[in-house]
Coordinates of C-alpha atoms and ligand atoms in Angstrom, one line a residue:
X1 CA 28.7 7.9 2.2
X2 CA 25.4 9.7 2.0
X3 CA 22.0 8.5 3.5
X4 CA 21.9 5.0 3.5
X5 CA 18.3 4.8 1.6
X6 CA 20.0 6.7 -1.1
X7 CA 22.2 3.7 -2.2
X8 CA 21.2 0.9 -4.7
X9 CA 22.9 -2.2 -3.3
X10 CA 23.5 -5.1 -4.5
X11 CA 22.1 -6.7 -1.7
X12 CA 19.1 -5.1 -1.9
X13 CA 17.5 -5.0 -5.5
X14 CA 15.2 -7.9 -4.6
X15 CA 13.2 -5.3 -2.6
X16 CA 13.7 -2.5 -5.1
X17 CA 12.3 -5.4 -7.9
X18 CA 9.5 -7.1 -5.8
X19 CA 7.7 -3.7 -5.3
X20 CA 4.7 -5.5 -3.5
X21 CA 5.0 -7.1 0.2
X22 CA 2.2 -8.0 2.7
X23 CA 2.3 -6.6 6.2
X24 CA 0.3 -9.1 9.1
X25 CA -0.7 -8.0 11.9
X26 CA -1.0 -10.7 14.2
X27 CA -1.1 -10.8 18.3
X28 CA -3.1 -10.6 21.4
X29 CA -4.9 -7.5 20.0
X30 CA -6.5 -9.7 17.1
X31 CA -8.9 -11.2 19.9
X32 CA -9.8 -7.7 22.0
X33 CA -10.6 -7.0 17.5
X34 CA -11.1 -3.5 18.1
X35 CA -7.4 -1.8 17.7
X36 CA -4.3 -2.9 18.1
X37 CA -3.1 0.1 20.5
X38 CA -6.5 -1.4 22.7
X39 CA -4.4 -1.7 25.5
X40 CA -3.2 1.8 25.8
X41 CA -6.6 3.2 24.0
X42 CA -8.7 1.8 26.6
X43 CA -5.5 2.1 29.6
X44 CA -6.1 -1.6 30.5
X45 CA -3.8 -2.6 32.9
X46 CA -0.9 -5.5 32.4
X47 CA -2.7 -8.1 34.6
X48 CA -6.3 -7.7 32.5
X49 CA -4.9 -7.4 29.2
X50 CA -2.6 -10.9 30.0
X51 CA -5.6 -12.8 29.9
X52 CA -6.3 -12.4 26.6
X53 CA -2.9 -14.9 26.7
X54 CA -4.9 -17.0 28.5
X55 CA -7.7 -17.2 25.7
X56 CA -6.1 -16.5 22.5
X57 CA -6.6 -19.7 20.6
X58 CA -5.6 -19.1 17.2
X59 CA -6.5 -22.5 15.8
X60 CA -6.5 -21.2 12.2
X61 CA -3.4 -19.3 11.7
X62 CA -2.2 -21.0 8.7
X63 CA 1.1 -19.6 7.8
X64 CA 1.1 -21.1 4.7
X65 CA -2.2 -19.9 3.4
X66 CA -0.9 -16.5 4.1
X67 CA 2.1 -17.3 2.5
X68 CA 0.3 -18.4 -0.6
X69 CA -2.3 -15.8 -0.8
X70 CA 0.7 -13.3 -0.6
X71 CA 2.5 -15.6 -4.0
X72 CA -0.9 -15.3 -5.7
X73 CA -0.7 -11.5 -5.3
X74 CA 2.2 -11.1 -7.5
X75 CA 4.2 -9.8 -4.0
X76 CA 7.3 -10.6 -3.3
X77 CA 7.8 -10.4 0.6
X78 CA 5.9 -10.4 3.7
X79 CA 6.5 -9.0 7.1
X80 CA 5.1 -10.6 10.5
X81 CA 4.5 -8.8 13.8
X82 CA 6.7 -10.7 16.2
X83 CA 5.8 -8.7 19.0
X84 CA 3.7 -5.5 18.9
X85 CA 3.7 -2.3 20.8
X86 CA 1.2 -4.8 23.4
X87 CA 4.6 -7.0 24.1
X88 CA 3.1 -10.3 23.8
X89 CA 5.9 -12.3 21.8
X90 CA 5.1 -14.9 18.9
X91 CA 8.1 -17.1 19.0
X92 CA 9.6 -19.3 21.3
X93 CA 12.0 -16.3 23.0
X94 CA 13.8 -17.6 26.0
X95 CA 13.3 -14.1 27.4
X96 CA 9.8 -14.1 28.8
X97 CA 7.4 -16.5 29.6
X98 CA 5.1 -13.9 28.0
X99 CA 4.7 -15.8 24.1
X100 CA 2.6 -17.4 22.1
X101 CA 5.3 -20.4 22.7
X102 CA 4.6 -20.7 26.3
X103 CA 0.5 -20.3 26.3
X104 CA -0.2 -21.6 22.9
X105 CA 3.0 -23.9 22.2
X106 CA 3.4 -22.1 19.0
X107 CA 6.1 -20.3 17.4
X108 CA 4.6 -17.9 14.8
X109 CA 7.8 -16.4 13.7
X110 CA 9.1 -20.6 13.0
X111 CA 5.6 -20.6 10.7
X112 CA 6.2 -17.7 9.1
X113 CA 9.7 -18.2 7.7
X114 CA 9.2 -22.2 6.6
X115 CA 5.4 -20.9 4.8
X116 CA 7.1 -17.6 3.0
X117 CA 10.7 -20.1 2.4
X118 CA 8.1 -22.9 0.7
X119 CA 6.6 -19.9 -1.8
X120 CA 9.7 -18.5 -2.2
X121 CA 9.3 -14.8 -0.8
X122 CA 11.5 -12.5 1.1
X123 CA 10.9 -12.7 4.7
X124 CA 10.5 -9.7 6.4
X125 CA 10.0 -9.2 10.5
X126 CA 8.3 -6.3 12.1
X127 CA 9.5 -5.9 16.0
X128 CA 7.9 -3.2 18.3
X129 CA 10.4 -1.1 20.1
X130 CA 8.0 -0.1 22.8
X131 CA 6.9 -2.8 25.1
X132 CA 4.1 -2.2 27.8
X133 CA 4.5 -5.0 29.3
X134 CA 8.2 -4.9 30.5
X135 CA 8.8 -4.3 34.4
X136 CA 11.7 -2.1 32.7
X137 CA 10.0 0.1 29.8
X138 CA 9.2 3.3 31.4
X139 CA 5.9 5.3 31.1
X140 CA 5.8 7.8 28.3
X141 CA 2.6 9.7 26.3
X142 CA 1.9 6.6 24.7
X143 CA 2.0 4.2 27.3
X144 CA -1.4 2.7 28.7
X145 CA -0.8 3.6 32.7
X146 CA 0.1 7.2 31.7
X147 CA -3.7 8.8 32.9
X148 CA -2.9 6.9 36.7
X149 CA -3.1 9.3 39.5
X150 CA 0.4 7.5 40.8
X151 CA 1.5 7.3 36.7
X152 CA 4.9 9.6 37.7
X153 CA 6.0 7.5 40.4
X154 CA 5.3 4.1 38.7
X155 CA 8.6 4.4 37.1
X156 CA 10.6 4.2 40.3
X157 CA 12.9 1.4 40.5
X158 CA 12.7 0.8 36.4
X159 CA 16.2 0.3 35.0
X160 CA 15.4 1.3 31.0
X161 CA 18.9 -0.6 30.6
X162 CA 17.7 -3.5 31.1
X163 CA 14.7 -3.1 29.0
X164 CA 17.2 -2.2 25.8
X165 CA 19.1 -5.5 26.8
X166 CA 15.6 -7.2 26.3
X167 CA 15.3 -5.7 23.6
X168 CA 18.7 -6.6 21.8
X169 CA 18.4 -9.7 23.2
X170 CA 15.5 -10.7 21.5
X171 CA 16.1 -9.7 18.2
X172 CA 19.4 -11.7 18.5
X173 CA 17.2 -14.5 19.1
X174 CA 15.1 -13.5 15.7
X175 CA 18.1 -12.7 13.7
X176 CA 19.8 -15.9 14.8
X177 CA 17.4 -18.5 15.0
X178 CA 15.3 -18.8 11.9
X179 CA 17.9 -18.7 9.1
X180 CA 18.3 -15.5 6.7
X181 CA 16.2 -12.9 7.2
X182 CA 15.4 -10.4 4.7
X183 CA 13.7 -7.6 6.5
X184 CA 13.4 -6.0 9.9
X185 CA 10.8 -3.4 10.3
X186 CA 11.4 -1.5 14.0
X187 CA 8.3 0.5 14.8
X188 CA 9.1 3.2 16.4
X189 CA 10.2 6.5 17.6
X190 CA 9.1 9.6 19.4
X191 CA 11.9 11.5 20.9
X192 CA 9.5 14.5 21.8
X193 CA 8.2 16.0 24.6
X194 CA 4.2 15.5 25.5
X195 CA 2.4 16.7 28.2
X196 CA 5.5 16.2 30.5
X197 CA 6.3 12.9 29.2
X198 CA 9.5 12.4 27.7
X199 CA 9.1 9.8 24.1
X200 CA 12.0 7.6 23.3
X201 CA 14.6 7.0 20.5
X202 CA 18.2 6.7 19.7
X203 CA 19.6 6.5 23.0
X204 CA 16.7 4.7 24.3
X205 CA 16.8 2.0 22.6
X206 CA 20.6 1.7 21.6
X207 CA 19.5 2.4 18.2
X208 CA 23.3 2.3 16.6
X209 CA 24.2 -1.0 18.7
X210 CA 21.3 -2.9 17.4
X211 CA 21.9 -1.3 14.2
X212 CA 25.3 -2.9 14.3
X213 CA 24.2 -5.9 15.3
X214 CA 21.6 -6.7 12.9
X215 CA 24.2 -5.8 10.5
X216 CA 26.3 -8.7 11.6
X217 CA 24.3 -11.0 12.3
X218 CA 22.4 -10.6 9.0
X219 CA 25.2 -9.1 6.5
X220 CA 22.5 -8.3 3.9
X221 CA 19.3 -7.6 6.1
X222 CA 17.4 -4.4 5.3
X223 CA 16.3 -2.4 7.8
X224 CA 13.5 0.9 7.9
X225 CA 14.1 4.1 9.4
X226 CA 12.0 3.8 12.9
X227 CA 15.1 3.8 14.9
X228 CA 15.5 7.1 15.1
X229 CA 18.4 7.0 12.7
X230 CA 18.9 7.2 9.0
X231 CA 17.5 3.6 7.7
X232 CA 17.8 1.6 4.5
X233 CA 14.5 3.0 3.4
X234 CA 12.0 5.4 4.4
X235 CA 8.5 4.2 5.3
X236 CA 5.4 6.9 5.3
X237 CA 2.8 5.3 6.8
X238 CA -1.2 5.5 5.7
X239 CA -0.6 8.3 3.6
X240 CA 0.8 8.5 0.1
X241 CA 3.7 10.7 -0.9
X242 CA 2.9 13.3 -3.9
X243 CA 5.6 12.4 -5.8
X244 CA 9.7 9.7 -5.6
X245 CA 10.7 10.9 -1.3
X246 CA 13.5 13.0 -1.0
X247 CA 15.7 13.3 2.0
X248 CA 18.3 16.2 1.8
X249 CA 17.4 16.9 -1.9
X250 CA 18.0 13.5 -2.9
X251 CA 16.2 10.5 -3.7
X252 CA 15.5 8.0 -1.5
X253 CA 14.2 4.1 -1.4
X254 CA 11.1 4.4 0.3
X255 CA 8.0 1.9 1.2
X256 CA 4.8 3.0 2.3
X257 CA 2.7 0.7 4.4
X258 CA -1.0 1.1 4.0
X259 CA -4.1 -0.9 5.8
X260 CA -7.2 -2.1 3.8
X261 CA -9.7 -0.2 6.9
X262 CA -7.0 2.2 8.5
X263 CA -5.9 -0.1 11.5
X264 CA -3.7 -3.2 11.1
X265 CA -4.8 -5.2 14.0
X266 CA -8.2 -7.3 13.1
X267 CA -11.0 -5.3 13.8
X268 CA -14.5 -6.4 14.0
X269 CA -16.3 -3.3 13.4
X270 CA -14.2 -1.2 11.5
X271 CA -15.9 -1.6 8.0
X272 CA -14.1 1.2 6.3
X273 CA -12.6 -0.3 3.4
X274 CA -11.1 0.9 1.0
X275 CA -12.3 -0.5 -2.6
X276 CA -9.6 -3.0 -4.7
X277 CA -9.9 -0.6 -7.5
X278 CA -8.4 2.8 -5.4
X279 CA -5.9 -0.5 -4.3
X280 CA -4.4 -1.3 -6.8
X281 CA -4.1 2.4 -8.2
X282 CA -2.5 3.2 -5.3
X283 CA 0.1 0.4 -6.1
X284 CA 0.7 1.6 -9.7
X285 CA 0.8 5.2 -8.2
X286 CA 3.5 3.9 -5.8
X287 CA 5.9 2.4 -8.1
X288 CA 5.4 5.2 -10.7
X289 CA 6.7 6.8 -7.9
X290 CA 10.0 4.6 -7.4
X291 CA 8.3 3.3 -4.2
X292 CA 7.3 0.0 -2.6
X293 CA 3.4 -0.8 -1.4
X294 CA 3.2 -3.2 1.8
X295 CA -0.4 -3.7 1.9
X296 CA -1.9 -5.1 5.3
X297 CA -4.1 -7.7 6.6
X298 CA -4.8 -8.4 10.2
X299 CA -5.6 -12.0 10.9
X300 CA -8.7 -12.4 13.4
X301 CA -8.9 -13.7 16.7
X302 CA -8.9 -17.4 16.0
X303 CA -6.1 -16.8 13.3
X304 CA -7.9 -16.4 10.0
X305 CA -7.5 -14.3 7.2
X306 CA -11.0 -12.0 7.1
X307 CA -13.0 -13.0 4.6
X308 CA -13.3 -9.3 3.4
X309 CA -9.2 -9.3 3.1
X310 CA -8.9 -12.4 1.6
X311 CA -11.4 -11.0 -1.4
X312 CA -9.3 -7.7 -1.5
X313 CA -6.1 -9.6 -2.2
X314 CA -7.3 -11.9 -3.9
X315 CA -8.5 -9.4 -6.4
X316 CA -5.3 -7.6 -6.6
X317 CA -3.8 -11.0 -7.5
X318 CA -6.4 -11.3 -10.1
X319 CA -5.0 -8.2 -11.6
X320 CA -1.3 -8.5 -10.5
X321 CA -1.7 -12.0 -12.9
X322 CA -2.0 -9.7 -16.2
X323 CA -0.4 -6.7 -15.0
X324 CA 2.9 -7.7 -12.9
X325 CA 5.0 -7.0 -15.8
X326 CA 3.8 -3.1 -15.1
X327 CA 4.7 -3.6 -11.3
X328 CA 7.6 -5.7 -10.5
X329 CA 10.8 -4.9 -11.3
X330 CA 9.3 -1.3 -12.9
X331 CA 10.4 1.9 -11.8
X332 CA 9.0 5.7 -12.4
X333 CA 9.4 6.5 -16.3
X334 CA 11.8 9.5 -15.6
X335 CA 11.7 12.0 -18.7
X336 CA 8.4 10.9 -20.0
X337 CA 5.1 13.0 -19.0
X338 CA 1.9 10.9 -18.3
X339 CA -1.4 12.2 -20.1
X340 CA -4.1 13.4 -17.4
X341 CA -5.3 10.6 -15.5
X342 CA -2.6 8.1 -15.7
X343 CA 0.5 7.1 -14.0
X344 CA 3.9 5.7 -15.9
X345 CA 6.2 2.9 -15.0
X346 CA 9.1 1.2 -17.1
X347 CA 11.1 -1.3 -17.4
X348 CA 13.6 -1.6 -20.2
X349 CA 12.6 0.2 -23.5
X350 CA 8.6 -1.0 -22.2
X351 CA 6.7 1.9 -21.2
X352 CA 3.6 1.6 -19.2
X353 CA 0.3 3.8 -19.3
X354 CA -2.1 3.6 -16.5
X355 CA -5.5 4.4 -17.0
X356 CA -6.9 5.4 -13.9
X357 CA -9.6 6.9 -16.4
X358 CA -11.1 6.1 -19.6
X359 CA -10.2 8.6 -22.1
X360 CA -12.8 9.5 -24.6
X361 CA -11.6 7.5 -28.0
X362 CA -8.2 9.2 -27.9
X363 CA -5.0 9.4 -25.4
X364 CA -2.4 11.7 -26.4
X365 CA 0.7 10.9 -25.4
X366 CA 3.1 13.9 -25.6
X367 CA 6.7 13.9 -27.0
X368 CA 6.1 9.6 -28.1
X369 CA 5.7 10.0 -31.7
X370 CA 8.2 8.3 -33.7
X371 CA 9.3 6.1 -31.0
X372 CA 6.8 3.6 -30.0
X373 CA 7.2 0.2 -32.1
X374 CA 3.9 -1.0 -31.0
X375 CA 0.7 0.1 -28.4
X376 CA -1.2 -3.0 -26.6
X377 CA -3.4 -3.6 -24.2
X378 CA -1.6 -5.6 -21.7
X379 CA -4.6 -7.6 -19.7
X380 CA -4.9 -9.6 -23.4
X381 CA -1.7 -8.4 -25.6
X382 CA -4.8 -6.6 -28.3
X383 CA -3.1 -4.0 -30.2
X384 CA -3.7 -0.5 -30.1
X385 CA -3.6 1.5 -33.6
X386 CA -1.4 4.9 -33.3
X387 CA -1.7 8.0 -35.4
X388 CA 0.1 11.2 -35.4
X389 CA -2.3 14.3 -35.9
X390 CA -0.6 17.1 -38.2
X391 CA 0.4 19.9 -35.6
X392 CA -0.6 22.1 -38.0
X393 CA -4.3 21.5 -38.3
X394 CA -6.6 22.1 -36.1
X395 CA -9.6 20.0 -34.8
X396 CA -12.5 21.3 -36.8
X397 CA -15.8 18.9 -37.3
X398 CA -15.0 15.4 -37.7
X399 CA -10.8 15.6 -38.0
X400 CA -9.4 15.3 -34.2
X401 CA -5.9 17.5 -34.2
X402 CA -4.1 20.2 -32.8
X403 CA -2.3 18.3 -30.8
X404 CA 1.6 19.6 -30.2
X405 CA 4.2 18.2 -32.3
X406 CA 5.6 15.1 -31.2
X407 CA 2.4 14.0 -29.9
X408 CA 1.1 10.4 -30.2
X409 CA -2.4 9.5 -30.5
X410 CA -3.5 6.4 -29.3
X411 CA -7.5 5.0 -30.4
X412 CA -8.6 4.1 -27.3
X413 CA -12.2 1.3 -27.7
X414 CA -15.4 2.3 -26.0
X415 CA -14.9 -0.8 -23.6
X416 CA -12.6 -0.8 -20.6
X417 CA -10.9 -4.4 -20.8
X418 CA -12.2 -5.8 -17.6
X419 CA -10.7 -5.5 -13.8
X420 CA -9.8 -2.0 -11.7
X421 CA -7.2 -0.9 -14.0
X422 CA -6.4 -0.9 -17.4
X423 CA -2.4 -0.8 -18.4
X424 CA -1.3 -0.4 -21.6
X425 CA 2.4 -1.3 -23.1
X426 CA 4.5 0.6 -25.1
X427 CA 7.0 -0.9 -26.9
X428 CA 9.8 1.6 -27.3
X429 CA 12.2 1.6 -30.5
X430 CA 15.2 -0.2 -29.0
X431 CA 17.4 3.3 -29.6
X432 CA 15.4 4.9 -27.8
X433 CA 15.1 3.5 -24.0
Ligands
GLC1 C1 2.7 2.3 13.9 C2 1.7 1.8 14.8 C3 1.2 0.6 14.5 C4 1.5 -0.2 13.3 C5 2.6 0.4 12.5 C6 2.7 -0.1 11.1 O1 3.3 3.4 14.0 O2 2.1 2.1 16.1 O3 0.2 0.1 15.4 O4 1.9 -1.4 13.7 O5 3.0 1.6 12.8 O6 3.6 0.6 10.4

């Protein structure tokens, strides 16, 4: 048995297929709107940061809507913060008075799982392991009291056992109350040394007993790699991998999670968006990778979806409606070499090109000759015509050539169909897949 992220289970193809989740961000943070580390960025202490409990009124959290917007996207799984790193919980847990059940008499996490059932997508729960609110969960680098003049004797009297019962406890309560879950997304690890403070992992938080656990509880649940031990799939996070992840050599199912502003939390006056064009060519990037893309939005203080995020997706969706067939269930076109400025996906004997540039009347695509049945545009199924250009004659005035044998030669129109990316499909002869 080698790394678990390196098997293709059964169990588990609906993730490899859906290649697209959403991530939401959604908790206490969403009405400070600037951050959701605020608590530890600005060392607030438990007592002030609880009364944001006290006025978080998320009258417009529509689970549903989200739920939809995700289905409109062309994803195929979402993922809900049940309690962040803040530990404010969103369900009814019968472990802490300290939820969104107890102040707001609302179970999020119940939401969640009816909206994504209703549309039919995966359901997928993101649970911080650190918790700065617990009496139990000791100080560490991250951890908002760290700067106190007292910080090192703050943790007398803490038993971190009891903290990692907590911590079981409640994700029994997720993974036994809601029905199949799909997903669980542990954030995270840091079992290093900082400035004196110890971090925390494996044997913090009983990483192979809640492993276990969720295991039984939910036979075919997938779970990431933030435990500090090998997961079902590797997730880099804000940053996109160069080329399919590798962990000893071999491949590896990986997702990376990526925000629309670079934080996940709703924040006011962060305006640094990125465009739905770089978007959705990091999406085709990803799965021409083998990889999944969970895209974020953080819902704002009252609940919403931002109006900014709710054009982003939106747009993708407009796109995803053309283009899915390049996305879902595709995987990286191993043994084909894209032209400059393009990525490949596949599925089946369809190839896809990418254009994450207009060519100049021609693409050459190297080694296809021979073995396309037919080019199209796949935003409106318009043929492309193909030609083959003698290797043996050079370009000289008007004749294009010198292209390697084997090439093909696509004619590429002066207009770029419209939306962020064009795709075009190539139908492979059925021999040749
Ligand atoms: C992190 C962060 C965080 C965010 C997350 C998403 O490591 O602590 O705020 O929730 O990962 O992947």
């Amino acid at each position: 048995m080698g790394h678990p992220a390196t098997q293709r289970l059964e169990k588990h193809a609906w993730f490899d297929e859906a290649r697209f989740g959403l991530f939401v961000h959604f908790g206490l943070y969403s009405v400070a709107a600037r951050h959701e580390w605020v608590m530890t960025r600005e060392r607030t202490k438990i007592e002030d940061y609880e009364k944001y409990a006290q006025v978080f009124e998320p009258d417009l959290f529509d689970a549903p809507a989200i739920a939809r917007l995700a289905k409109e996207a062309g994803m195929g799984y979402a993922v809900l913060t049940t309690k962040h790193h803040d530990g404010f919980c969103m369900w009814d847990t019968s472990l802490t008075d300290y939820s969104s059940f107890h102040h707001q008499g609302r179970d999020f996490v119940q939401e969640w799982v009816d909206a994504l059932r209703a549309e039919g997508l995966r359901i997928g729960l993101y649970h911080s392991l650190l918790d700065w609110h617990h009496p139990d969960f000791t100080l560490d680098f991250h951890h908002p009291r760290r700067d106190d003049k007292d910080a090192r004797e703050q943790d007398k009297g803490k038993d971190f056992g009891r903290y990692r019962q907590y911590l079981s406890g409640q994700v029994r309560e997720l993974l036994t109350r809601y029905g199949q879950i799909d997903y669980v997304f542990f954030d995270f690890s840091y079992p290093w040394e900082v400035d004196g403070w110890m971090g925390k992992g494996e044997q913090d938080w009983g990483s192979r007993d809640l492993e276990r656990m969720c295991r039984e509880l939910q036979p075919n649940i997938l779970i990431n790699d933030r435990l500090d031990i090998p997961g079902d799939l590797v997730t880099p996070e804000q940053y996109q991998p160069s080329e399919p992840m590798k962990v000893d050599g071999q491949q590896v199912r990986w997702e990376a999670c990526q925000t629309l502003n670079g934080t996940w939390g709703y924040h006011r006056d962060n305006l640094n968006f990125q465009s739905t064009e770089s978007l959705v060519k990091l999406l085709a990037d990803t799965v021409s990778k083998d990889g999944n893309l969970l895209l974020n939005i953080g819902p704002d203080g009252r609940g919403a979806i931002p109006e900014r995020d709710h054009e982003t997706i939106t747009q993708i969706g407009k796109w995803m409606a053309k283009h899915d067939a390049s996305i879902r269930g595709a995987h990286a076109a191993t043994g084909f070499t894209a032209p400059p400025g393009t990525v490949l996906t596949q599925r089946g004997n369809r190839l896809y090109v990418h254009l994450l540039t207009w060519p100049f009347a021609h693409l050459h695509l190297p080694n296809l000759a021979g073995r396309v049945q037919f080019a199209r545009f796949l935003n409106d199924g318009s043929e492309i015509f193909m030609t083959q250009f003698d290797p043996d004659v050079e370009a000289l005035t008007t004749e294009p050539g010198g292209q390697p044998a084997g090439t093909l030669t696509l004619s590429i129109p002066a207009q770029a169909p419209p939306g962020p990316l064009p795709v075009i499909e190539l139908l492979l002869n059925t021999t040749d897949q």
